[in-house]
Short mmCIF file of C-alpha atoms and ligand atoms in Angstrom, two decimals:
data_model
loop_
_atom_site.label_atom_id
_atom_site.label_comp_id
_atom_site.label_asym_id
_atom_site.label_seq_id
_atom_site.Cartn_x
_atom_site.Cartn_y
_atom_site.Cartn_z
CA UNK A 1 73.84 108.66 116.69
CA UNK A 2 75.77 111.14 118.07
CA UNK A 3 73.79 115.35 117.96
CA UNK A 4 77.03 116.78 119.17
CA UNK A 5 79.22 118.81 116.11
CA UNK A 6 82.63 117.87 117.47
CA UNK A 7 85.69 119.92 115.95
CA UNK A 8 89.10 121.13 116.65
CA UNK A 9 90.94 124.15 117.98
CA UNK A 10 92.00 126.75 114.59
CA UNK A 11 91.23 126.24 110.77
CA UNK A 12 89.42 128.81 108.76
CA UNK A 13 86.24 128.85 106.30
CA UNK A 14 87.35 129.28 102.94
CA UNK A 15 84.76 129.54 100.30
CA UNK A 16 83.59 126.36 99.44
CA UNK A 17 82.18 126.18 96.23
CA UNK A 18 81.01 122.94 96.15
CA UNK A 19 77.75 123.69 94.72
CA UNK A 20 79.34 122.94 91.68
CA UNK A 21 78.82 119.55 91.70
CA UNK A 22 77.65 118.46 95.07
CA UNK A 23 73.95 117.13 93.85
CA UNK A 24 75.55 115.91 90.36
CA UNK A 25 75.62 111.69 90.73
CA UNK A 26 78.37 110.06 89.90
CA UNK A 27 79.05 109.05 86.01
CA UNK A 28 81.38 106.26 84.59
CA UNK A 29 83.27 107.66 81.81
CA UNK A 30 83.87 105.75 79.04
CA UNK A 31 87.28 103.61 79.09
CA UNK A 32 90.00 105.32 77.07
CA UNK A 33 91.57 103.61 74.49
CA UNK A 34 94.91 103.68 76.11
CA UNK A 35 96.07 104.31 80.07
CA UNK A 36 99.65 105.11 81.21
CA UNK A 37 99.73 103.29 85.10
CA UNK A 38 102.40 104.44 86.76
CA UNK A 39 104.57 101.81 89.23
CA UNK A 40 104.79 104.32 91.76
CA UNK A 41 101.36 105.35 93.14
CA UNK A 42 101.47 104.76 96.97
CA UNK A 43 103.58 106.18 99.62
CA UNK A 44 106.78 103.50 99.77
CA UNK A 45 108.68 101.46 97.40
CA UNK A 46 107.54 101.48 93.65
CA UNK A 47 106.61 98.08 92.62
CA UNK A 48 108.82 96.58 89.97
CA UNK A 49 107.09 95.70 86.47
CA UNK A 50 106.61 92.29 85.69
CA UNK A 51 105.21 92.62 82.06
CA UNK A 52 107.01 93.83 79.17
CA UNK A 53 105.84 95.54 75.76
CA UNK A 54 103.59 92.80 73.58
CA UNK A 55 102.37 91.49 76.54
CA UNK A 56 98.24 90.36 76.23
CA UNK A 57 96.73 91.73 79.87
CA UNK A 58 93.54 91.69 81.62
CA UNK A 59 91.36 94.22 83.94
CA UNK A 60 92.52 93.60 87.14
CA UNK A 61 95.89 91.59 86.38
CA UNK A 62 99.01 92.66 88.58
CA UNK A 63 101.28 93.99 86.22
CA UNK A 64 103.98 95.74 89.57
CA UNK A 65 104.55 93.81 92.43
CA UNK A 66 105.08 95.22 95.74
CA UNK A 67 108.97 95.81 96.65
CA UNK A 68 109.17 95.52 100.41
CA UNK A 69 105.84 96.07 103.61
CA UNK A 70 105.78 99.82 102.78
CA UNK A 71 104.68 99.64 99.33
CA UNK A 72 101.12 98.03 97.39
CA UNK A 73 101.53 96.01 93.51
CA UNK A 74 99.58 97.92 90.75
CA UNK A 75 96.99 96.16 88.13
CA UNK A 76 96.20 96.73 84.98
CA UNK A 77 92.56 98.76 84.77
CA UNK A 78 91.74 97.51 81.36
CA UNK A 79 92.55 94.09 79.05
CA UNK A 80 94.59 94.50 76.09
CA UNK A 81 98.11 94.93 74.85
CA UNK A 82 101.00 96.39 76.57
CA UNK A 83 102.77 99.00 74.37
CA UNK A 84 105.97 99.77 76.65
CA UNK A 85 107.13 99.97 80.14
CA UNK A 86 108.59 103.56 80.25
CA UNK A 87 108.75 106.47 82.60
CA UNK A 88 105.89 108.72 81.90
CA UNK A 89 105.33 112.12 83.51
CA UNK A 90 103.96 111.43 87.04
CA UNK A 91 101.27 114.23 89.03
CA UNK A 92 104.20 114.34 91.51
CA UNK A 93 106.05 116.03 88.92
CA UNK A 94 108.38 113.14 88.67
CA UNK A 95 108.96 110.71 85.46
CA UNK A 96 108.02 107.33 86.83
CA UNK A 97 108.31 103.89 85.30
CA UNK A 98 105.16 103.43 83.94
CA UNK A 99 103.47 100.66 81.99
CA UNK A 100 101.28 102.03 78.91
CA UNK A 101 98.47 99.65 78.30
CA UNK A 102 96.55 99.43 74.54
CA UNK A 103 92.98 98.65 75.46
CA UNK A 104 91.04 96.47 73.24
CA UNK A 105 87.69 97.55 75.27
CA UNK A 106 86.55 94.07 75.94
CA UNK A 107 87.15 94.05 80.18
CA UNK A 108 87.93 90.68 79.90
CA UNK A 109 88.23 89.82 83.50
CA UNK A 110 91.30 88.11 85.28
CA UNK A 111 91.11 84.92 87.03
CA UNK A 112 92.22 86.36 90.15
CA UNK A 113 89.37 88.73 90.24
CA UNK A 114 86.75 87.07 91.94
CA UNK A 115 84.64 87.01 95.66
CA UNK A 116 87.34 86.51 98.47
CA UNK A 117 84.62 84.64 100.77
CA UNK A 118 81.98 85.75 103.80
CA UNK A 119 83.21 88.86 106.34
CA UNK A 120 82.45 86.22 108.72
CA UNK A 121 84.70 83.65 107.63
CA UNK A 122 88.31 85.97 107.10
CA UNK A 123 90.64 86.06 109.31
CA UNK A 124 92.38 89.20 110.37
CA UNK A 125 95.44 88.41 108.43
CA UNK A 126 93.29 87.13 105.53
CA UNK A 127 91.74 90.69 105.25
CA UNK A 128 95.28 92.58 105.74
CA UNK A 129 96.70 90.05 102.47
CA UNK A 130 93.13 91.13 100.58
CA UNK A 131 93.36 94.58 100.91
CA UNK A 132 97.27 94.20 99.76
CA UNK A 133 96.99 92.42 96.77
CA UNK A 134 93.99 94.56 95.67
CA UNK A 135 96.64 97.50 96.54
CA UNK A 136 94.94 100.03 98.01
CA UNK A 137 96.89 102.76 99.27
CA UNK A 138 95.03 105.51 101.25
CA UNK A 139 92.49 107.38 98.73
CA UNK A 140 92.27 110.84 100.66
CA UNK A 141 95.58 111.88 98.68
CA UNK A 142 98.44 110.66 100.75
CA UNK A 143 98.56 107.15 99.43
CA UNK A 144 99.74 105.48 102.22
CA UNK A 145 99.59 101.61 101.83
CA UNK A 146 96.66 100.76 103.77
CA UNK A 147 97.45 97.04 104.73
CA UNK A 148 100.20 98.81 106.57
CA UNK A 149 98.30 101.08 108.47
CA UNK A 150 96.40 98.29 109.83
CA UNK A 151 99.32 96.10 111.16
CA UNK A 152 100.34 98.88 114.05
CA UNK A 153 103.63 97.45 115.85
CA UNK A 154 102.72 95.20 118.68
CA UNK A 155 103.78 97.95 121.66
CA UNK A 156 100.56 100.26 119.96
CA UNK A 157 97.14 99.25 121.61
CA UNK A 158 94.63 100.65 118.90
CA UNK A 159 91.17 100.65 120.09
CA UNK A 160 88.88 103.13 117.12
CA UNK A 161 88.78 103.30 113.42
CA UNK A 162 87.85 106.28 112.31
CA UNK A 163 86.35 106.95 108.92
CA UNK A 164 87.13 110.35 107.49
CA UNK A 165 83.80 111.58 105.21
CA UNK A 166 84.85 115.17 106.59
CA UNK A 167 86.18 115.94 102.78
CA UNK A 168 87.18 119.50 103.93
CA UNK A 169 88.72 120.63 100.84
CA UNK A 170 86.75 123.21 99.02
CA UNK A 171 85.15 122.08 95.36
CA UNK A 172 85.70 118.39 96.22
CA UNK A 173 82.68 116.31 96.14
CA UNK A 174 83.78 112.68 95.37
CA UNK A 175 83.64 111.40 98.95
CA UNK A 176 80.48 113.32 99.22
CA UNK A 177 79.09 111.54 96.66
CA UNK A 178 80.49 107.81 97.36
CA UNK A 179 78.39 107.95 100.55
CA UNK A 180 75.37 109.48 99.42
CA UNK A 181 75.32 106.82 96.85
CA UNK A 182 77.48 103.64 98.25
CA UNK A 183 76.82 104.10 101.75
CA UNK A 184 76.59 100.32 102.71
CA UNK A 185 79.93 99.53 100.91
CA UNK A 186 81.43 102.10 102.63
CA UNK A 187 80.36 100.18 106.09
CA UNK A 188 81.06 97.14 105.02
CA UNK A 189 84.93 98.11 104.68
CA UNK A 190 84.61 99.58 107.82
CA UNK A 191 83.36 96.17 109.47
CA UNK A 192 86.46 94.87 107.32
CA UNK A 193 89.02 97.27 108.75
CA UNK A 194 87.30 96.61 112.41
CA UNK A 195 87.84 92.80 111.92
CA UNK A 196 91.22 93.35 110.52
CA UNK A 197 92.66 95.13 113.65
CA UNK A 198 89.94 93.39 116.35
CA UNK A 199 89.02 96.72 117.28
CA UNK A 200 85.21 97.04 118.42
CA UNK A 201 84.54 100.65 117.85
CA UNK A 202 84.07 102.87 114.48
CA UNK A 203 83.40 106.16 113.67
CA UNK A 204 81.91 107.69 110.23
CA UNK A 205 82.92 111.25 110.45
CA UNK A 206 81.15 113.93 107.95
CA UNK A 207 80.98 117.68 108.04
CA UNK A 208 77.47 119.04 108.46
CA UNK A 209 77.85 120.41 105.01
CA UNK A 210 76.70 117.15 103.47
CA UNK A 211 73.07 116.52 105.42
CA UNK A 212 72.40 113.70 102.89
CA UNK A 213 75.62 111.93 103.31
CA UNK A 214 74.86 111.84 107.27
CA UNK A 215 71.20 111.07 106.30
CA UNK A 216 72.44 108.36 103.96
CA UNK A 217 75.48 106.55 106.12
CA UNK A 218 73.57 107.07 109.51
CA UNK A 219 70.97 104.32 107.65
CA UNK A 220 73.51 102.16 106.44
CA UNK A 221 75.15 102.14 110.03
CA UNK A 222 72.01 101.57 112.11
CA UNK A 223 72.16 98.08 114.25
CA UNK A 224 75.44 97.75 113.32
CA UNK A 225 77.47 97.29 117.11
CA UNK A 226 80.02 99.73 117.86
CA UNK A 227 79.53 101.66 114.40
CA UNK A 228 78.54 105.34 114.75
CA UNK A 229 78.42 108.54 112.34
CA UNK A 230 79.36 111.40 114.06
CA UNK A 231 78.93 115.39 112.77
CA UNK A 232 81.75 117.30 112.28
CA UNK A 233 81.73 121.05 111.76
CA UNK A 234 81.93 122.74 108.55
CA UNK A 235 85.83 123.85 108.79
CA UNK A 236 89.25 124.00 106.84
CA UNK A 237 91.60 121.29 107.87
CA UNK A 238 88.58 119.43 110.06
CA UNK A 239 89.35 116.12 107.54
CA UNK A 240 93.43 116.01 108.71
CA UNK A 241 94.08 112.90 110.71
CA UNK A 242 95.67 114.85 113.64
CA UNK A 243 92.86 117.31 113.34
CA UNK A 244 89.85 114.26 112.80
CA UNK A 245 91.34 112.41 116.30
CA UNK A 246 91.30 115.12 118.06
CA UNK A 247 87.53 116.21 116.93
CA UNK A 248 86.23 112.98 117.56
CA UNK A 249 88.30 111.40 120.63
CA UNK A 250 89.78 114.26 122.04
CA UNK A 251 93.30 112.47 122.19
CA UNK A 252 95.99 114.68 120.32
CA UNK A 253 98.78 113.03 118.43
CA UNK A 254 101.91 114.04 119.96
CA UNK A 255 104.78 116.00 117.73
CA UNK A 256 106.37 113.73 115.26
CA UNK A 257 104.00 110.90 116.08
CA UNK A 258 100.99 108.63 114.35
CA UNK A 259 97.55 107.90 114.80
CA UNK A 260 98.65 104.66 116.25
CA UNK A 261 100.36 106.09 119.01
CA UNK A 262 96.74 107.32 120.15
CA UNK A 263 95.11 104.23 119.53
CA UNK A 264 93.67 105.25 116.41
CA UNK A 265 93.80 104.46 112.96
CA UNK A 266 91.90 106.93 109.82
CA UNK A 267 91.13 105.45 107.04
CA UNK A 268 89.23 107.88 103.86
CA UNK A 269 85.95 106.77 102.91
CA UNK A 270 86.75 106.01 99.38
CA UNK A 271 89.59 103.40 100.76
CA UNK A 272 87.08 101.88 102.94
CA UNK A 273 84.86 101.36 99.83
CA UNK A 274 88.21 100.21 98.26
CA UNK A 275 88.24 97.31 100.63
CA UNK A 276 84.52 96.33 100.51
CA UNK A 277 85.30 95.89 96.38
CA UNK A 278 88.19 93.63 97.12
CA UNK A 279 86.83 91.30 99.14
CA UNK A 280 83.15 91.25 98.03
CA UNK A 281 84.15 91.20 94.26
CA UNK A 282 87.98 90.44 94.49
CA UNK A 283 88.50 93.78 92.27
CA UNK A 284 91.42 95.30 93.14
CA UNK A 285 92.14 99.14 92.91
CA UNK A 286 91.62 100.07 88.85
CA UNK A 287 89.22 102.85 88.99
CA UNK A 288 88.39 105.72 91.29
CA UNK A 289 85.52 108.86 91.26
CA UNK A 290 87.59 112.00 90.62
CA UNK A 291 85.44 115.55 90.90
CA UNK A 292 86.34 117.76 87.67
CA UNK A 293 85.49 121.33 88.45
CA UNK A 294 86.49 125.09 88.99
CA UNK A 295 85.08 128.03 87.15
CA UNK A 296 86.87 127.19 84.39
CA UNK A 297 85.33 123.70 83.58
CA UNK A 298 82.35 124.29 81.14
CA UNK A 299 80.15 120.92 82.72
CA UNK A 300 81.60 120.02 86.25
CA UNK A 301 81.18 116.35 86.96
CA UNK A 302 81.84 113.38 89.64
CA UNK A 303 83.49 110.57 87.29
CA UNK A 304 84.05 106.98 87.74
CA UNK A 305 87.21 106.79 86.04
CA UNK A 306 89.77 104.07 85.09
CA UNK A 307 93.31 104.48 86.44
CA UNK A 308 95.44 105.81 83.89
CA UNK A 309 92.94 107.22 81.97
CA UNK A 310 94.93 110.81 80.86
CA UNK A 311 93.33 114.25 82.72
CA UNK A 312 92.86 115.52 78.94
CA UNK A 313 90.54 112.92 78.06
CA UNK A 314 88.48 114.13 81.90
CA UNK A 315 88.72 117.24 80.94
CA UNK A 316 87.61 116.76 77.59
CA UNK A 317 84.64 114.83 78.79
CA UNK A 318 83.32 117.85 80.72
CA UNK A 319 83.34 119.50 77.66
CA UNK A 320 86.55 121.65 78.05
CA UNK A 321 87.62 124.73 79.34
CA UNK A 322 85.28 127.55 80.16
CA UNK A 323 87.38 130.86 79.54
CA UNK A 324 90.64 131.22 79.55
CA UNK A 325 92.22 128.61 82.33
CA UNK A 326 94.77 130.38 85.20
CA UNK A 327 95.37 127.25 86.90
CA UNK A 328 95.38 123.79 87.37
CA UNK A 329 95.76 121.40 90.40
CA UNK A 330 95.45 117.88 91.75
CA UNK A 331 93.43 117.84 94.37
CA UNK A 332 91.69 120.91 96.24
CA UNK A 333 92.82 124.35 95.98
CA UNK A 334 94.24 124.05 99.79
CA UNK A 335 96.30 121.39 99.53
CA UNK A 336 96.06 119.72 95.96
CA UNK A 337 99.43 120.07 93.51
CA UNK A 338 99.53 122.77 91.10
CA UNK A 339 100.40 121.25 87.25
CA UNK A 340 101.43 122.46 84.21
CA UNK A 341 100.43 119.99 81.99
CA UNK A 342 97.12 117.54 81.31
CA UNK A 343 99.05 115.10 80.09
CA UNK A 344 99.32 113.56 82.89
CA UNK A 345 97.60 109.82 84.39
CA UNK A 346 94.92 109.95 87.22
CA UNK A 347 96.38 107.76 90.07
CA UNK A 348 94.73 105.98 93.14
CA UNK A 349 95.20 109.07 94.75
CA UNK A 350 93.93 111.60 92.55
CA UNK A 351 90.86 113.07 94.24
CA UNK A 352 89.95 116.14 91.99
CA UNK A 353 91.06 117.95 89.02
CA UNK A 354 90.38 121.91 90.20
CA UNK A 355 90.42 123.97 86.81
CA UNK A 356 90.16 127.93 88.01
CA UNK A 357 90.16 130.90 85.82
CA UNK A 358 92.33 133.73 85.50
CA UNK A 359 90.90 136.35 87.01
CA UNK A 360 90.90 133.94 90.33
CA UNK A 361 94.33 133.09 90.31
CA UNK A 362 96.14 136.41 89.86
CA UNK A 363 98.75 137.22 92.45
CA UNK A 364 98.33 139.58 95.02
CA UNK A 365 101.11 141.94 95.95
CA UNK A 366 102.89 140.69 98.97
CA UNK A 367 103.95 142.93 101.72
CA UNK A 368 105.80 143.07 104.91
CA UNK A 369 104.70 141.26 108.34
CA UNK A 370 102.44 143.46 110.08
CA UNK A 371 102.46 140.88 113.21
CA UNK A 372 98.66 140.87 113.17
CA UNK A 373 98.91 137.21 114.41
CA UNK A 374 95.98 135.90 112.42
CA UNK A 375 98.45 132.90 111.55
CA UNK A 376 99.38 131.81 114.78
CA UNK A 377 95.21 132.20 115.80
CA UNK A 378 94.05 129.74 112.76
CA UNK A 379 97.24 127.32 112.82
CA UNK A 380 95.53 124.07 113.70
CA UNK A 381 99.15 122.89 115.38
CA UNK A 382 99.46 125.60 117.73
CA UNK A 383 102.51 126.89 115.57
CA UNK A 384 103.70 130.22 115.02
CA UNK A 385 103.96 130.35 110.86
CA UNK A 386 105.07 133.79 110.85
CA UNK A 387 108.55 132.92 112.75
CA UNK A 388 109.22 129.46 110.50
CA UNK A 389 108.54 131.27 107.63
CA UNK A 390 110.64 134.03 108.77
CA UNK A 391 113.31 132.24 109.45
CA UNK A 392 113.17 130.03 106.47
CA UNK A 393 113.10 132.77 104.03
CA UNK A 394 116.79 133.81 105.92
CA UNK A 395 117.91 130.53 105.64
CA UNK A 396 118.14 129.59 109.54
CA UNK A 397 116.19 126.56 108.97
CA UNK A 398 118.05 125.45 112.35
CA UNK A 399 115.59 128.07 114.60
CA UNK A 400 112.23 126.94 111.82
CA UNK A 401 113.31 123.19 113.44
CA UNK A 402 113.48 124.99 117.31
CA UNK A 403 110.49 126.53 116.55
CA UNK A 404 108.65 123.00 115.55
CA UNK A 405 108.45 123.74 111.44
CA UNK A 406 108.14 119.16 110.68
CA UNK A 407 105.09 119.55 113.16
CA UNK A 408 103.49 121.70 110.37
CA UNK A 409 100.48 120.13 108.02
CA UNK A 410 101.14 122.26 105.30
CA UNK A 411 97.08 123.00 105.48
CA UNK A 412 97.70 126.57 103.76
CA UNK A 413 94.99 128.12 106.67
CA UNK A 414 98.41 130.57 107.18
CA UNK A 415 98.45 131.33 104.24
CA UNK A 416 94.84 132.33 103.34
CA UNK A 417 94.18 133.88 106.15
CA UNK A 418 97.33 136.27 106.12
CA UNK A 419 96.36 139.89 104.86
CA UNK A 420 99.87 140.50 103.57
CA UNK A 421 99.81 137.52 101.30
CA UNK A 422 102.53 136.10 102.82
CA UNK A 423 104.58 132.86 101.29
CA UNK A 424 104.14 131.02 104.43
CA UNK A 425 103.10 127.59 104.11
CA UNK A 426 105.68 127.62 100.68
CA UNK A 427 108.37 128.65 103.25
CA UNK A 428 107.75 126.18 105.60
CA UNK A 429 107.69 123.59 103.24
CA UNK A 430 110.96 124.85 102.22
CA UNK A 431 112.18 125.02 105.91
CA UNK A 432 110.64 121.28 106.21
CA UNK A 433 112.69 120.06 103.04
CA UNK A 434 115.76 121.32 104.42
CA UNK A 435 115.77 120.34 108.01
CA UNK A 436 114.89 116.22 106.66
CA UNK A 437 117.78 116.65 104.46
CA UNK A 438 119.95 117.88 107.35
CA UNK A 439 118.79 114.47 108.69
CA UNK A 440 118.87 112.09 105.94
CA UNK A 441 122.81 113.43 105.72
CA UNK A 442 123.44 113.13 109.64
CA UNK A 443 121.85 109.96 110.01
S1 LIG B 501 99.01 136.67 109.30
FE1 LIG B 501 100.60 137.50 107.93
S2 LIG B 501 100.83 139.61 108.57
FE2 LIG B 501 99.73 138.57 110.22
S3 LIG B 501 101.36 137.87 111.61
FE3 LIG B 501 100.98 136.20 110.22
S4 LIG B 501 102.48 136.50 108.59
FE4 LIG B 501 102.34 138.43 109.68
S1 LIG B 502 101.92 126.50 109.81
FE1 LIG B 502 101.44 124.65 108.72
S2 LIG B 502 99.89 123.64 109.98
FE2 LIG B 502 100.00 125.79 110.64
S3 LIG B 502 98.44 126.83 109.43
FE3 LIG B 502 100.36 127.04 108.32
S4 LIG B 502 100.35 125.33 106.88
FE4 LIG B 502 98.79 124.85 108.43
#
């Protein structure tokens, strides 16, 4: 066990307002009667369908397989009928081919859905296939195909695993909750991930906001060689990879590179849970815990929920709105996607469904640079956010790329922190959008 509260050099402390349903267990919600899975859920290639409308399928059948390394197939998360195979509006704003299942609420179970064998007996590569077929794709919100992350190319020695429990995004709880209530699962795919790269030392890393979670993981972890939980401090973005490494190693990723290149690999608690179903059960990735909450949800909940169940029906089951809703958004207020719409699936990466109320969301008046610097102090990438943004917003996305605007995280601590309300993390995503393109077209 490790006293120390490691943590990085910037970030901010937003209001958390996690209270709302930090203590509240998780529930399963009842199956809908139909879910819309889209092909396209992970960073990569969208898998390619391989049923068609009329089709009889069953929970945990793969109905998209993988096109190409970069990319993880998708299973059905109920049995019953397929109605079409259609693009359906996607969270990423996107129509995606998408395969809308009829669910005859009988979970009849697929063959392939059974124990994959001891820990002991795997083999690396046995592990990296698992977690594959089960698809799992990086549960934090980025989505990145996980078996991928753990094959690092040959000239990258990685050496530590870190779990990230830091869930630093205000309101979100799920994470929270998995390891207060799933802690040994949660080591158990981090032995998994361990075996799967023959590295001999892991981290659990959790933000001394959640005492229990620490309490709870630093029991399941106890005798286990080379496993430790470590304490984090309480701070906005202390759960980004480059951020994490840095709190916990002290190595720092170096501009436009990976974890890998610093011997480390991050994997989100919920993935490592993820991988612990696959091989202890053989279920692959079909349901997820999203947090529901935000003023403007009348009964705030952690939910089990199926993929493709519709935010509507979440919604719905935490008994509506409360008030007049302002805004809605996938994910935390920092970093989660703003939506217009509820008609929309929960994916593998949908942590949270943030619900605020009017009065919280009005704009404020923005005004001109005052140079205070308060961007530059909290920028967890020692970058200067007033410049890029300054530069974006006149178009010069050349000088944002001088002055290091891909290096950004697109945290938002710019943002919040600025007193003139300045659109500075939505510039430099602009600025960031433009410079790739200038590449994509060069290239
Ligand atoms: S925090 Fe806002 S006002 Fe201060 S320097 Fe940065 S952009 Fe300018
Ligand atoms: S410039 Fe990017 S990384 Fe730095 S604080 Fe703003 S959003 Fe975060």
């Amino acid at each position: 066990m490790c006293a120390q509260i490691l943590t990085f050099k910037g970030g901010v402390h937003p209001h958390y307002n996690k209270e709302l349903t930090n203590r509240l267990p998780i529930e399963r919600m009842p199956v809908p009667d139909e879910v819309v899975i889209p092909l396209s859920q992970h960073t990569g290639a969208p898998c390619e369908p391989i049923v068609k409308a009329g089709d009889e399928v069953k929970l945990g059948q793969k109905i998209g397989e993988a096109k190409g390394f970069v990319s993880v197939p998708v299973h059905s998360s109920v049995s019953g009928k397929v109605k079409a195979v259609e693009p359906r509006m996607h969270p990423s704003g996107r129509f995606v081919n998408s395969v809308v299942i009829e669910n005859d609420h009988l979970d009849t179970l697929d063959e392939s859905v059974k124990p994959k064998g001891d820990l002991e007996d795997l083999s690396a590569d046995d592990i990296k296939n698992i977690i594959k077929e089960a698809g799992i794709a990086g549960m934090g919100g980025a989505a990145f195909p996980t078996h991928v992350k753990l094959s690092p190319p040959p000239d990258k020695s990685v050496d530590t695993v870190i779990i990230n429990g830091a869930e630093c995004e205000p309101y979100l709880t799920c994470d929270h909750r998995l390891m207060v209530e799933h802690p040994e699962m949660i080591v158990f795919g981090l032995r998994a991930i361990l075996k799967a790269l023959g590295v001999k030392r892991g981290y659990i890393a959790i933000e001394i906001n959640k005492p229990d979670a620490i309490e709870a993981m630093e029991k399941a972890a106890s005798g286990i060689d080379g496993v430790e939980v470590v304490r984090l401090a309480t701070k906005y973005p202390q759960g980004g990879e480059k951020q994490l490494i840095k709190a916990v190693t002290g190595r720092e990723v170096p501009s436009g590179g990976l974890p890998a290149d610093v011997g480390v690999v991050v994997d989100n608690v919920g993935t490592s849970h993820a991988i612990a179903r696959a091989i202890k059960e053989g279920m692959p990735l079909v349901e997820r815990i999203v947090t529901v909450t935000g003023q403007a949800v009348k009964n705030p909940k952690n939910l089990l929920v199926r993929i493709g169940t519709m935010l509507k029906d979440l919604v719905e089951y935490c008994g509506g709105f409360n008030g007049e809703p302002g805004k809605l958004i996938t994910g935390g207020p920092m970093m989660g996607i703003t939506q217009f719409t509820l008609e929309l699936p929960v994916i593998k990466g949908t942590s949270g469904i943030l619900i605020l109320p009017e009065e919280l969301t009005k704009p404020e008046k923005i005004r001109p640079c005052t140079r205070c610097a308060k961007c530059v102090d909290v920028c967890p990438m020692n970058l200067m956010p007033l410049f890029i943004s300054a530069y974006a917003l006149n178009n010069d996305f050349n000088t944002a790329e001088k002055y290091h605007a891909l290096d950004c995280i697109e945290c938002g601590s710019c943002s919040y922190i600025c007193p003139c309300n300045r659109p500075l993390v939505e510039s430099i995503r602009l600025a960031k959008r433009e410079i790739l393109a200038k590449r994509r077209k060069q290239a």
